Short mmCIF file of C-alpha atoms and ligand atoms in Angstrom, two decimals:
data_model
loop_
_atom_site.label_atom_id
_atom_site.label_comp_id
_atom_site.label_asym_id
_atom_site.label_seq_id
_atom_site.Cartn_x
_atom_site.Cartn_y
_atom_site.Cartn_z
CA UNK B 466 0.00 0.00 0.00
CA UNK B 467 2.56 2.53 1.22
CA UNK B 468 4.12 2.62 -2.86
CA UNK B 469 0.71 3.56 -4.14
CA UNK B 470 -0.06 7.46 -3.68
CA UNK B 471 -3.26 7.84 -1.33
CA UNK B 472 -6.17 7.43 -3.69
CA UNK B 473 -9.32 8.70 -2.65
CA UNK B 474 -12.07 6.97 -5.02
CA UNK B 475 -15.56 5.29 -3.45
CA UNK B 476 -14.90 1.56 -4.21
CA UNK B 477 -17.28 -0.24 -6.43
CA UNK B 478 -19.25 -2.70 -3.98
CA UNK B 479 -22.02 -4.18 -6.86
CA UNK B 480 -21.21 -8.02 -5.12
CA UNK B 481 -21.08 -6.80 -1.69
CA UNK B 482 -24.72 -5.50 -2.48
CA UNK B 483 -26.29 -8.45 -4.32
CA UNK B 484 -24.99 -10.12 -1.66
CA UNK B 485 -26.61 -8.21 1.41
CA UNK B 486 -29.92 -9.00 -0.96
CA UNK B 487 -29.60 -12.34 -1.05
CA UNK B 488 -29.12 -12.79 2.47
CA UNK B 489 -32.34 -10.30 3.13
CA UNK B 490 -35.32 -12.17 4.79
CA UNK B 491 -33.31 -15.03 4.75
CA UNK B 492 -29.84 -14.46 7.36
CA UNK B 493 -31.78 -12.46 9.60
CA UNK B 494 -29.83 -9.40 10.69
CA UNK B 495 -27.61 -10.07 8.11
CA UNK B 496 -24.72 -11.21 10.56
CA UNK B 497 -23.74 -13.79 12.75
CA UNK B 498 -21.71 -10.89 14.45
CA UNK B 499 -23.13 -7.75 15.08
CA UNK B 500 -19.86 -5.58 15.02
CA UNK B 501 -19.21 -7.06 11.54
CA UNK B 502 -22.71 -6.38 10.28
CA UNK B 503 -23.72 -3.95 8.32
CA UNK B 504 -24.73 -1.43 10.70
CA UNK B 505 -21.27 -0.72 11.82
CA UNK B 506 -20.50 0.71 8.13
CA UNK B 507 -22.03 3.15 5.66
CA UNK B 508 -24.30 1.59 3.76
CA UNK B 509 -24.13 2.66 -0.06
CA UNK B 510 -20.48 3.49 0.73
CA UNK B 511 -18.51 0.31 2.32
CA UNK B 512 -18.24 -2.77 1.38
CA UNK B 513 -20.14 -5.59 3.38
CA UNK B 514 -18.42 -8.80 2.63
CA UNK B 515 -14.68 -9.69 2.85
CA UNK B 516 -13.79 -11.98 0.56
CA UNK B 517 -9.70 -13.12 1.45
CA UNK B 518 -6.51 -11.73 3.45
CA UNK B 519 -3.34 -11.62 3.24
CA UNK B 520 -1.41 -9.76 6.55
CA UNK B 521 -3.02 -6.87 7.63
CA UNK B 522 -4.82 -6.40 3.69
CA UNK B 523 -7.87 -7.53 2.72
CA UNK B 524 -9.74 -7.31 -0.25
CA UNK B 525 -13.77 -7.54 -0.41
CA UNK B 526 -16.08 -9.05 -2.54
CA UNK B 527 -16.19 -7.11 -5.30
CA UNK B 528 -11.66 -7.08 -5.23
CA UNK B 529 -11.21 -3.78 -3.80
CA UNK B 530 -8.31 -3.66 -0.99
CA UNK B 531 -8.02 -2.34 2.49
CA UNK B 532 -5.80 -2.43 5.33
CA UNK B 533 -8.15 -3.71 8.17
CA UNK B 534 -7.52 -2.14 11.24
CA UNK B 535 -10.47 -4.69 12.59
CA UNK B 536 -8.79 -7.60 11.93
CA UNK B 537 -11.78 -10.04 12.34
CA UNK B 538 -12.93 -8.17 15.60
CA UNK B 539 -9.96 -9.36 17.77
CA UNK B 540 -8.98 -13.01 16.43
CA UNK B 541 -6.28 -11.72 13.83
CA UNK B 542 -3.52 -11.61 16.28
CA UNK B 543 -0.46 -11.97 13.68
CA UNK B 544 -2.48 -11.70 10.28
CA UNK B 545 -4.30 -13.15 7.77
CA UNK B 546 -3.30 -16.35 5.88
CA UNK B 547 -0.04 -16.41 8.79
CA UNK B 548 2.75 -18.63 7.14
CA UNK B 549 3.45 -20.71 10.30
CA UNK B 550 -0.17 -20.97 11.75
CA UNK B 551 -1.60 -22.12 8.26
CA UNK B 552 1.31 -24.54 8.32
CA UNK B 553 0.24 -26.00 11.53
CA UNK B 554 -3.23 -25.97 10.41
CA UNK B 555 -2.26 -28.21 7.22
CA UNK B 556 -0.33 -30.59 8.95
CA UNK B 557 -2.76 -31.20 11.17
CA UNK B 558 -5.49 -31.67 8.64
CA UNK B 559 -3.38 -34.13 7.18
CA UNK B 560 -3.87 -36.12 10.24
CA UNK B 561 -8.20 -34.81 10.77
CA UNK B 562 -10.21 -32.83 12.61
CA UNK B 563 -12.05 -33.98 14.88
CA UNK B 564 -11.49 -37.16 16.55
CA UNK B 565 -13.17 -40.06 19.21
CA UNK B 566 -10.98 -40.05 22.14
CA UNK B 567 -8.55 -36.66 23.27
CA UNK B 568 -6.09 -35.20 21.34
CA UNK B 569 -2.51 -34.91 22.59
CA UNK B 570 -2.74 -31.55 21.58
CA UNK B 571 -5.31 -30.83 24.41
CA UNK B 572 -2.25 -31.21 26.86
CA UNK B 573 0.72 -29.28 24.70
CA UNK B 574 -1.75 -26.51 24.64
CA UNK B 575 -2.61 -26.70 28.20
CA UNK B 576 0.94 -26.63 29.25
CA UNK B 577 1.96 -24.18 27.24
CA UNK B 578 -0.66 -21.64 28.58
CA UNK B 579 0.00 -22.76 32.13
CA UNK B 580 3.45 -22.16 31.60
CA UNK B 581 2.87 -18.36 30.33
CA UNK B 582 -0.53 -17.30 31.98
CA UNK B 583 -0.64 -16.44 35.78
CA UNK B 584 -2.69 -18.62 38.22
CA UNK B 585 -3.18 -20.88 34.99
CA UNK B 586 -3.15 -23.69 37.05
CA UNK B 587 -5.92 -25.95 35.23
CA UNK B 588 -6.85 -25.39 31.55
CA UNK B 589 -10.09 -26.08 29.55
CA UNK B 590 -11.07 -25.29 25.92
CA UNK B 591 -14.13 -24.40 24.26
CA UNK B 592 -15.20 -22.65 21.00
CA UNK B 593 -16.70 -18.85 22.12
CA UNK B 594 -16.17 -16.24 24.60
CA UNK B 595 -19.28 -16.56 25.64
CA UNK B 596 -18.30 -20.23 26.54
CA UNK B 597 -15.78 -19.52 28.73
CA UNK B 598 -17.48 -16.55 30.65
CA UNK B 599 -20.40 -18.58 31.15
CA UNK B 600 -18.52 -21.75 32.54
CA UNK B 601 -16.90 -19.31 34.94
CA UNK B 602 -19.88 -18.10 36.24
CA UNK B 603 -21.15 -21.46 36.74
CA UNK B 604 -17.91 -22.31 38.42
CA UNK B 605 -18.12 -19.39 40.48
CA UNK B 606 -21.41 -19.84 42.00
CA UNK B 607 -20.65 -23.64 42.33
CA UNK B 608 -17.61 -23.13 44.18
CA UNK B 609 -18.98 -20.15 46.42
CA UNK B 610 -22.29 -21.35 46.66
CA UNK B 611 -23.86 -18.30 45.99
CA UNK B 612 -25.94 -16.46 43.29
CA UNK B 613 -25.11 -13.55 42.00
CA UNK B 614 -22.70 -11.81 39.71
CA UNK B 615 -21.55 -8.21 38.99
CA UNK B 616 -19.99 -7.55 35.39
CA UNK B 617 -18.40 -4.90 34.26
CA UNK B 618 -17.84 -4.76 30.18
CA UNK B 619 -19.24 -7.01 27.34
CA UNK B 620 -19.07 -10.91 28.24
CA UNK B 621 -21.11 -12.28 25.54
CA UNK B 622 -24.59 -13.43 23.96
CA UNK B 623 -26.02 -16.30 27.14
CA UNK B 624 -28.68 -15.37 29.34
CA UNK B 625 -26.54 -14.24 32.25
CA UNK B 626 -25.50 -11.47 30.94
CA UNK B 627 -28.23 -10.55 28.23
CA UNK B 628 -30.70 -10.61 30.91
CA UNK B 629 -29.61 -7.35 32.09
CA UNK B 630 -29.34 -5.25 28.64
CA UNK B 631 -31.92 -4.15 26.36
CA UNK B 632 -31.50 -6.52 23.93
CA UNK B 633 -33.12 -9.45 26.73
CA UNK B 634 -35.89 -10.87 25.10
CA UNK B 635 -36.59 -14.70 25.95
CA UNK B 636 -34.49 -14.87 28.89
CA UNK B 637 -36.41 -14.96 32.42
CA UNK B 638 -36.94 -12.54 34.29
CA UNK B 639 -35.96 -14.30 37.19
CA UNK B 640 -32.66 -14.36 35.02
CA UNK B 641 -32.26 -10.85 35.64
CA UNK B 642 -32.38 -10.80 39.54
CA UNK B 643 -28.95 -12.46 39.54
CA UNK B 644 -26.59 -9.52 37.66
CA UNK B 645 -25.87 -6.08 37.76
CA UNK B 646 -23.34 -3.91 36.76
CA UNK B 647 -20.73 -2.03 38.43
CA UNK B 648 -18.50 1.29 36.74
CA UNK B 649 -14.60 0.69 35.65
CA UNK B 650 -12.43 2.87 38.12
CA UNK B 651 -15.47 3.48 40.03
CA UNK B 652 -15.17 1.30 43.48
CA UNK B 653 -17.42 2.78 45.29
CA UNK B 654 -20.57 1.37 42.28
CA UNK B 655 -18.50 -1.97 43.49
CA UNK B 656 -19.25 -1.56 47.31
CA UNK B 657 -22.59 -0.31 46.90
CA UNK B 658 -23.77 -3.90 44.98
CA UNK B 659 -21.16 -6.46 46.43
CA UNK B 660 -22.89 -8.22 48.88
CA UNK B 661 -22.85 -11.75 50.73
CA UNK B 662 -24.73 -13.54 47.87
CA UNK B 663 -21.86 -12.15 45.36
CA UNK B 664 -20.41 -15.23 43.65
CA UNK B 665 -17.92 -13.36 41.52
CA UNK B 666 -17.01 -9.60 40.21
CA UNK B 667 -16.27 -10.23 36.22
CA UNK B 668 -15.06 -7.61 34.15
CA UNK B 669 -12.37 -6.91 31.52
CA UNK B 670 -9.17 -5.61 33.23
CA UNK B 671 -8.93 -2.98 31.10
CA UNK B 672 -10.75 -1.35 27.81
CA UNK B 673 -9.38 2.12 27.03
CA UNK B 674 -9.53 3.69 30.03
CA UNK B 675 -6.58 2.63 32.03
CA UNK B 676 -7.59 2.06 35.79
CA UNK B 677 -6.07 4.40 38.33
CA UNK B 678 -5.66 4.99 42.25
CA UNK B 679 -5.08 1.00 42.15
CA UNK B 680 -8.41 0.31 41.03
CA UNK B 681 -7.92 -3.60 40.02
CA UNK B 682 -5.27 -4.39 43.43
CA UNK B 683 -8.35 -2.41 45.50
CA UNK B 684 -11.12 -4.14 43.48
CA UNK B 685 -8.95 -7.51 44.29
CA UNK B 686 -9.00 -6.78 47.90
CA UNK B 687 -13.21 -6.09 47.96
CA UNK B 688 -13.39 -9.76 46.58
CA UNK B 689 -11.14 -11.53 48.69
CA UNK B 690 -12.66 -9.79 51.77
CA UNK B 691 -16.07 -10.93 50.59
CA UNK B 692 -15.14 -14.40 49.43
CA UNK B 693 -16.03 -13.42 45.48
CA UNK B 694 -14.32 -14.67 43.49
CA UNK B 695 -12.57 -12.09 40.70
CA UNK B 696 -12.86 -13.35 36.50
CA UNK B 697 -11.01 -11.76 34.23
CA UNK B 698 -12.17 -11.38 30.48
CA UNK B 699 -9.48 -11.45 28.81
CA UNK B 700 -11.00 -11.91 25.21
CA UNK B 701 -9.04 -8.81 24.21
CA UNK B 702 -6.29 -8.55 26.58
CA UNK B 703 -4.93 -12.02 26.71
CA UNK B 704 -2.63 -12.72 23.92
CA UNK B 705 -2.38 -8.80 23.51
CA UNK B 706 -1.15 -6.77 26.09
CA UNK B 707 1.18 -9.39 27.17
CA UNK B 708 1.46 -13.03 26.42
CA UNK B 709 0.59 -13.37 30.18
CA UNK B 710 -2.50 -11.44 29.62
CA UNK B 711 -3.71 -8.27 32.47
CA UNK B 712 -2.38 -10.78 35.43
CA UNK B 713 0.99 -10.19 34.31
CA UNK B 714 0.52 -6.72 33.05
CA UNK B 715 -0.90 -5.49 35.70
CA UNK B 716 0.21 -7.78 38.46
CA UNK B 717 -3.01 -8.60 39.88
CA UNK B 718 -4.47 -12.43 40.41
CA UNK B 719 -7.90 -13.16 39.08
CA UNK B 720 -9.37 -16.72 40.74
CA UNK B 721 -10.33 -17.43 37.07
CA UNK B 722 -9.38 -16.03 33.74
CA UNK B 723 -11.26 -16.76 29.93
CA UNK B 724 -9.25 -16.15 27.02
CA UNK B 725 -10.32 -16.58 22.85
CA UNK B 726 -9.82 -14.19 20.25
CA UNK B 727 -6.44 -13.33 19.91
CA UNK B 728 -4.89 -17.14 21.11
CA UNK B 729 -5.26 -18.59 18.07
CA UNK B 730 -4.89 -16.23 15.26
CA UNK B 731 -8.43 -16.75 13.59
CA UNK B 732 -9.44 -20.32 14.35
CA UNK B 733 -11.88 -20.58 16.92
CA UNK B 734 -10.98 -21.70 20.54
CA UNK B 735 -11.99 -20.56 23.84
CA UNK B 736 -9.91 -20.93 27.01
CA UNK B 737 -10.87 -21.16 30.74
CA UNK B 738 -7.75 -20.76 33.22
CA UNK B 739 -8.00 -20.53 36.87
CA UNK B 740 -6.43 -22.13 40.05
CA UNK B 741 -6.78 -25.65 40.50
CA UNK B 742 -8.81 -25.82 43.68
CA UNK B 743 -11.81 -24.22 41.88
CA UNK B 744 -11.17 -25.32 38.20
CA UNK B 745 -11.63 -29.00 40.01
CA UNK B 746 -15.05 -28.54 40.14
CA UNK B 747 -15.02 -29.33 36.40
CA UNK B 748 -13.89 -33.21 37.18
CA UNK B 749 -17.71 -33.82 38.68
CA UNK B 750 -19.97 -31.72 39.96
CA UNK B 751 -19.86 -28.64 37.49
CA UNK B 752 -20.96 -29.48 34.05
CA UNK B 753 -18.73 -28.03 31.04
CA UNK B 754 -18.53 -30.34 27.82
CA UNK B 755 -18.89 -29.77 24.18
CA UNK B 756 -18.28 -31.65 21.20
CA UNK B 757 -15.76 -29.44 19.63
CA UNK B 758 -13.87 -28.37 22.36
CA UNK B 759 -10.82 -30.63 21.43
CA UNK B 760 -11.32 -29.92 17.81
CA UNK B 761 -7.39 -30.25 16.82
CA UNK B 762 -6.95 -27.39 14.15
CA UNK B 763 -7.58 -24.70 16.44
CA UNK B 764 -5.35 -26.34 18.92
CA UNK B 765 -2.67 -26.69 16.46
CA UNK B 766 -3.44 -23.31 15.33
CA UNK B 767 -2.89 -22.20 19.12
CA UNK B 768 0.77 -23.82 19.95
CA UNK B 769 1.39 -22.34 16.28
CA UNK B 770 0.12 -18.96 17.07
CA UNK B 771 1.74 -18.61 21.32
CA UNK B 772 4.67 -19.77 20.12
CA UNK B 773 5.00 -17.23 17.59
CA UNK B 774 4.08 -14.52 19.72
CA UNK B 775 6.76 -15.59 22.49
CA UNK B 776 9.63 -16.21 19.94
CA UNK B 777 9.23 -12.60 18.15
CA UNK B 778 8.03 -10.11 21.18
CA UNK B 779 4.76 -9.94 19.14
CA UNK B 780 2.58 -8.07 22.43
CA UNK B 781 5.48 -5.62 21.93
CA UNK B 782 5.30 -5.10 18.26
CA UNK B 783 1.35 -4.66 18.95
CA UNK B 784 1.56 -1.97 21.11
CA UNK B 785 4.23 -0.06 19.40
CA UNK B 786 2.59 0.12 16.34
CA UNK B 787 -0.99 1.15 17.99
CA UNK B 788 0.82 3.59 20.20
CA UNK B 789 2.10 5.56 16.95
CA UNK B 790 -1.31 5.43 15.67
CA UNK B 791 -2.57 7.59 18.87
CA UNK B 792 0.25 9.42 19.41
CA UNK B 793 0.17 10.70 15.68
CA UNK B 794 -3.62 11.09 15.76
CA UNK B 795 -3.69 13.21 18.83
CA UNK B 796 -0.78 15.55 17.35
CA UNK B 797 -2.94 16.05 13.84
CA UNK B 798 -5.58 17.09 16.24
CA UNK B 799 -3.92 19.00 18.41
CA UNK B 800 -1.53 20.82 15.76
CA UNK B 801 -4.79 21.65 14.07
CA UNK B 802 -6.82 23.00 16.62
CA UNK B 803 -9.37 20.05 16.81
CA UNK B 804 -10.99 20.08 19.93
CA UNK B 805 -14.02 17.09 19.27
CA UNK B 806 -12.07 13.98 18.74
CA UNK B 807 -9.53 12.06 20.02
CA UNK B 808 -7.93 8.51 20.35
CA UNK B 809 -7.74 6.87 23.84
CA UNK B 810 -6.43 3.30 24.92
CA UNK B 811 -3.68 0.83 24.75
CA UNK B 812 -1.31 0.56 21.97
CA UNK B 813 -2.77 -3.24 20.77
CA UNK B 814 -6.26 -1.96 20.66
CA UNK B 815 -7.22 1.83 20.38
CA UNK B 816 -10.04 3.87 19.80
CA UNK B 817 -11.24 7.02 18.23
CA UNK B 818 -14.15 9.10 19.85
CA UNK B 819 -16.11 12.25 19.13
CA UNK B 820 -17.23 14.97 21.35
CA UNK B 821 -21.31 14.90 21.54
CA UNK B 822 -21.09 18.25 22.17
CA UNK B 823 -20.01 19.10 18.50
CA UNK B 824 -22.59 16.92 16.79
CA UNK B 825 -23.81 13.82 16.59
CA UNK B 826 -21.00 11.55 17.07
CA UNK B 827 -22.50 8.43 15.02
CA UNK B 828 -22.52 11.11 11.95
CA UNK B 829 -18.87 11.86 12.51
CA UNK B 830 -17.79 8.52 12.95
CA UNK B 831 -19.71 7.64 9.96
CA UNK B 832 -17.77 10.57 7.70
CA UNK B 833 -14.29 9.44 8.81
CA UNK B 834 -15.05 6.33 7.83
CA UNK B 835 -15.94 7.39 4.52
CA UNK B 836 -13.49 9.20 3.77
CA UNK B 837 -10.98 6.27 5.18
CA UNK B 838 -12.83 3.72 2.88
CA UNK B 839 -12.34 6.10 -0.14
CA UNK B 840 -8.41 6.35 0.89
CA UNK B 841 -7.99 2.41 1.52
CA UNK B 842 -8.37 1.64 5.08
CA UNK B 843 -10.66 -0.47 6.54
CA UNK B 844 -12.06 1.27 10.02
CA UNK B 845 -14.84 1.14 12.50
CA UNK B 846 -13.56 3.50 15.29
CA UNK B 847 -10.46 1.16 16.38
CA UNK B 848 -7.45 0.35 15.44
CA UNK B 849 -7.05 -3.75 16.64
CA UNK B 850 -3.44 -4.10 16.00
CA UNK B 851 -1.80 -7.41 14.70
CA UNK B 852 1.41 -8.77 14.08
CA UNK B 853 1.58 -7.56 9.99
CA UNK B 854 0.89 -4.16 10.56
CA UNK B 855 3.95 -3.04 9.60
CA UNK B 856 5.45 0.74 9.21
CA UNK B 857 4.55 1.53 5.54
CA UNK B 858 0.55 0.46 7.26
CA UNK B 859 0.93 2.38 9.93
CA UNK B 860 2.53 5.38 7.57
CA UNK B 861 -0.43 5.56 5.89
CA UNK B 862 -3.02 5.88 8.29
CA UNK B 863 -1.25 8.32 9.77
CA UNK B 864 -1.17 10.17 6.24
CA UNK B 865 -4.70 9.39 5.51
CA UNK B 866 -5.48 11.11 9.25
CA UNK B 867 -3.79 14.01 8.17
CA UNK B 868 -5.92 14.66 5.20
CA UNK B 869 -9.11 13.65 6.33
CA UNK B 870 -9.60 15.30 10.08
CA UNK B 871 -8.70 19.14 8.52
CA UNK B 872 -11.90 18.11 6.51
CA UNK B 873 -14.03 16.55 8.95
CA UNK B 874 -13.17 19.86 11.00
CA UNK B 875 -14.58 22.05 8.55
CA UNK B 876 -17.66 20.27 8.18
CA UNK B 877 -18.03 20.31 11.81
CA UNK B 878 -17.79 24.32 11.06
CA UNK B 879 -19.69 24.51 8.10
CA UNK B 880 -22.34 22.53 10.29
CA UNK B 881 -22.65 19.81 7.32
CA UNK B 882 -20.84 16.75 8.45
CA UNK B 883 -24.74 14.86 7.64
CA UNK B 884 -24.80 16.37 3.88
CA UNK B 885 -21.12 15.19 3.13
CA UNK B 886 -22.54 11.57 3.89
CA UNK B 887 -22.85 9.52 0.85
CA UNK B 888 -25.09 6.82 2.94
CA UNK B 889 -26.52 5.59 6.06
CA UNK B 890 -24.91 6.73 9.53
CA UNK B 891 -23.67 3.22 11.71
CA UNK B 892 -25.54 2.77 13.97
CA UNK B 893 -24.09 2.53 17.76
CA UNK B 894 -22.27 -0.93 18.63
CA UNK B 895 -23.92 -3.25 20.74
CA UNK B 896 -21.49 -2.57 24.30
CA UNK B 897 -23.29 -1.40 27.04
CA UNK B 898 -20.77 -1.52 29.60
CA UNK B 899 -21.74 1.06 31.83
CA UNK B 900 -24.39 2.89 34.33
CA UNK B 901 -27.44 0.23 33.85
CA UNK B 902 -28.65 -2.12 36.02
CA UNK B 903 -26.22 -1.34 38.65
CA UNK B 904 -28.62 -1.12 42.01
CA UNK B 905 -29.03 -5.22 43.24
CA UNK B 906 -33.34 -5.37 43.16
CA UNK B 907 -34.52 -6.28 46.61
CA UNK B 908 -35.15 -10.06 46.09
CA UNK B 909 -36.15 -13.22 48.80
CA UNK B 910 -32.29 -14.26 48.36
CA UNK B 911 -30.51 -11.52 49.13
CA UNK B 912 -31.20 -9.57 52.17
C1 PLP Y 1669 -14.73 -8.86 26.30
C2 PLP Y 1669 -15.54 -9.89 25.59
N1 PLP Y 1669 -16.01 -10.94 26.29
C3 PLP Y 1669 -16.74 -11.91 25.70
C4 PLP Y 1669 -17.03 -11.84 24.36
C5 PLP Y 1669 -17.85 -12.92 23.73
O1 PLP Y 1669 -17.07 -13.67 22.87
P1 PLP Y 1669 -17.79 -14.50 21.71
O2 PLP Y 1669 -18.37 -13.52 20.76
O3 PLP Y 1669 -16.66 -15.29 21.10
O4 PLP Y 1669 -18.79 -15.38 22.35
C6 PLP Y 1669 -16.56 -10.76 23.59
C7 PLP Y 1669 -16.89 -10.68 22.17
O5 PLP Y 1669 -16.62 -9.73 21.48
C8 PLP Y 1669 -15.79 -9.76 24.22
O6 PLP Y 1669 -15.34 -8.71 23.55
#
């Protein structure tokens, strides 16, 4: 990309369209995955399907290239079509898939993940996120023989935690009794709901906003004092930050830890960690089995892909790159006297925001990704860093930046960032992580 001069042309995206038709009335909501559906993107302007990859480039159905900075929502740790993970993949479908007793490769991969994640003691694999969060709160209730949880962040589609958004049709209400929601680096929205029916505090370690005044060590010490067990949810942490994940970046234990995403560059595999005298719950009385859980190409893509990642520093490659990103974003803004946007976060994963008070911040995101689509750069409002983004990517983002934000700026002035839209605005992504159902309902149970 970084040879070719920054183009800035709407791509052509007649398949991407007949293909959205096809799938009308019949896939419904389009996606399987809402932040790859078509409400995160600009109708009439993006493209909608993705067709192959190669690194950190894709190209969609209709052949037009981008540099994702989405990179599958998370699983693209290293890139796309990854020499030495596809290797491993092809070797071991050579050998099959799926097989009728375990697979060695069910204790390589344990070992190796004990060996690199904190308080990894025991290890168990399953296909989602939502797998792994949801074994963890059964665990956690088994083991503390209480009911109820308090999240904090996105854990996934199962009742537990859907029960408590808007989005919570066909779950129980009696579902909803059992979780509420506490505020990142706010400990006191912690004290005020932990109580002695709290089974476990599950949250992500970290987002974009980095904790402070020892949030996570404090947070540590409410659960331990309670007997609650602490989950992390490391779906976009683990494999990222550090190969150890936020327990070794931050140097706090969690009882329990779930990992997917990143661990396996693509292929999908969900991990459960946690110390052994709760994880042994799993040999009887907690029930946690699924067909595919030892399916061996995601395994073998998972030595492939930790392996990789430990031999070449890859966390640290990760957050350099995403760290230029910000840093050069927030010195276009600041050099040119933009005052509504800005990018916050770690290096492996940032994000851009928009000031509300400017204008409707769906409508700006919408317009810089327009004008990023028409310049080559595939972009929903984060930059999810892998392995293959290398300097020439990162160059031209940076470059792209440069052009674009003078331009959204003057719309902003002009007051006519909706008329420079060429389609629909996105629509806000499914993540309610914050002030909603936070106050624990006076039920029989809890008193
Ligand atoms: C933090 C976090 N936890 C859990 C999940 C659920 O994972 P999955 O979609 O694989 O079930 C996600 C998915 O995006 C996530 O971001």
């Amino acid at each position: 990309m970084s040879e070719k001069k920054i183009e800035s042309k709407f791509p052509a995206i007649y398949n991407s369209e007949m293909l959205y038709q096809r799938a009308s009335g019949l896939i419904p909501s389009h996606t399987q995955t809402l932040a790859k559906g078509p409400g995160q993107y600009v109708r009439g302007v993006a493209p909608m399907y993705i067709e192959r990859g190669k690194g950190s480039h894709v190209w969609d159905a209709d052949g037009n290239e981008f540099i994702d900075f989405n990179m599958g929502i998370g699983p693209v740790s290293l890139g796309y079509c990854y020499e030495r993970v596809d290797e491993a993949i092809k070797e071991q479908l050579s050998k099959g898939i799926t097989f009728s007793m375990m697979h060695p490769l069910e204790v390589e991969v344990a070992e190796l993940i004990n060996s690199i994640i904190p308080n990894a003691e025991s290890v168990r694999y399953s296909k989602t996120g939502a797998d792994v969060t949801s074994a963890a709160i059964r665990l956690a209730r088994a083991y503390t023989g209480r009911e109820k949880v308090l999240c904090c962040g996105y854990h996934g589609w199962h009742d537990w935690y859907i029960s408590v958004t808007d989005r919570n049709r066909g779950i129980p209400n009696v579902i909803q009794d059992m979780t509420f929601t506490f505020n990142y680096n706010d400990l006191d929205s912690l004290i005020e709901s932990i109580d002695p029916d709290t089974a476990c505090v599950i949250m992500e370690p970290v987002v974009f906003e980095e904790p402070v005044e020892n949030f996570l060590h404090n947070l540590r010490d409410i659960c331990t004092k309670n007997g609650t067990l602490l989950i992390f949810d490391e779906m976009w942490t683990g494999f990222r930050i550090l190969p150890g994940g936020a327990q070794e970046y931050f140097g706090v234990d969690a009882d329990l830890a779930c990992f997917s995403k990143a661990i396996a560059n693509g292929m999908p595999v969900s991990v459960l960690t946690g110390k052994s005298n709760i994880m042994s719950l799993l040999e009887r009385e907690v029930f946690f089995y699924t067909t595919f859980g030892g399916e061996a190409l995601s395994l073998a893509a998972a030595k492939a892909t930790i392996n990789e990642m430990i031999e070449n520093n890859v966390c640290e490659h990760l957050n350099e790159q995403g760290k230029k990103i910000k840093n050069a974003y927030n010195e276009i803004v600041r050099s040119n006297d933009i005052e509504f946007t800005k990018c916050t976060g770690y290096g492996f994963r940032t994000m851009v925001t928009f000031d509300a008070n400017v204008g409707n911040p769906l409508e700006l995101k919408s317009l810089m990704q327009q004008e990023l689509i028409k310049r080559g750069v595939l972009w929903s409002g984060f930059h999810n860093m892998c392995y293959s983004h290398s300097d020439s990517d990162v160059e031209h983002i940076i470059s792209v930046y440069e052009d674009v934000l003078p331009k959204i700026k003057l719309a902003v002035e002009n007051n006519n960032v909706r008329e420079m839209l060429k389609g629909d605005v996105v629509e806000p992504v499914f993540r309610k992580t914050s002030n909603f159902n936070t106050k624990p309902k006076i039920s029989s149970k809890v008193g």
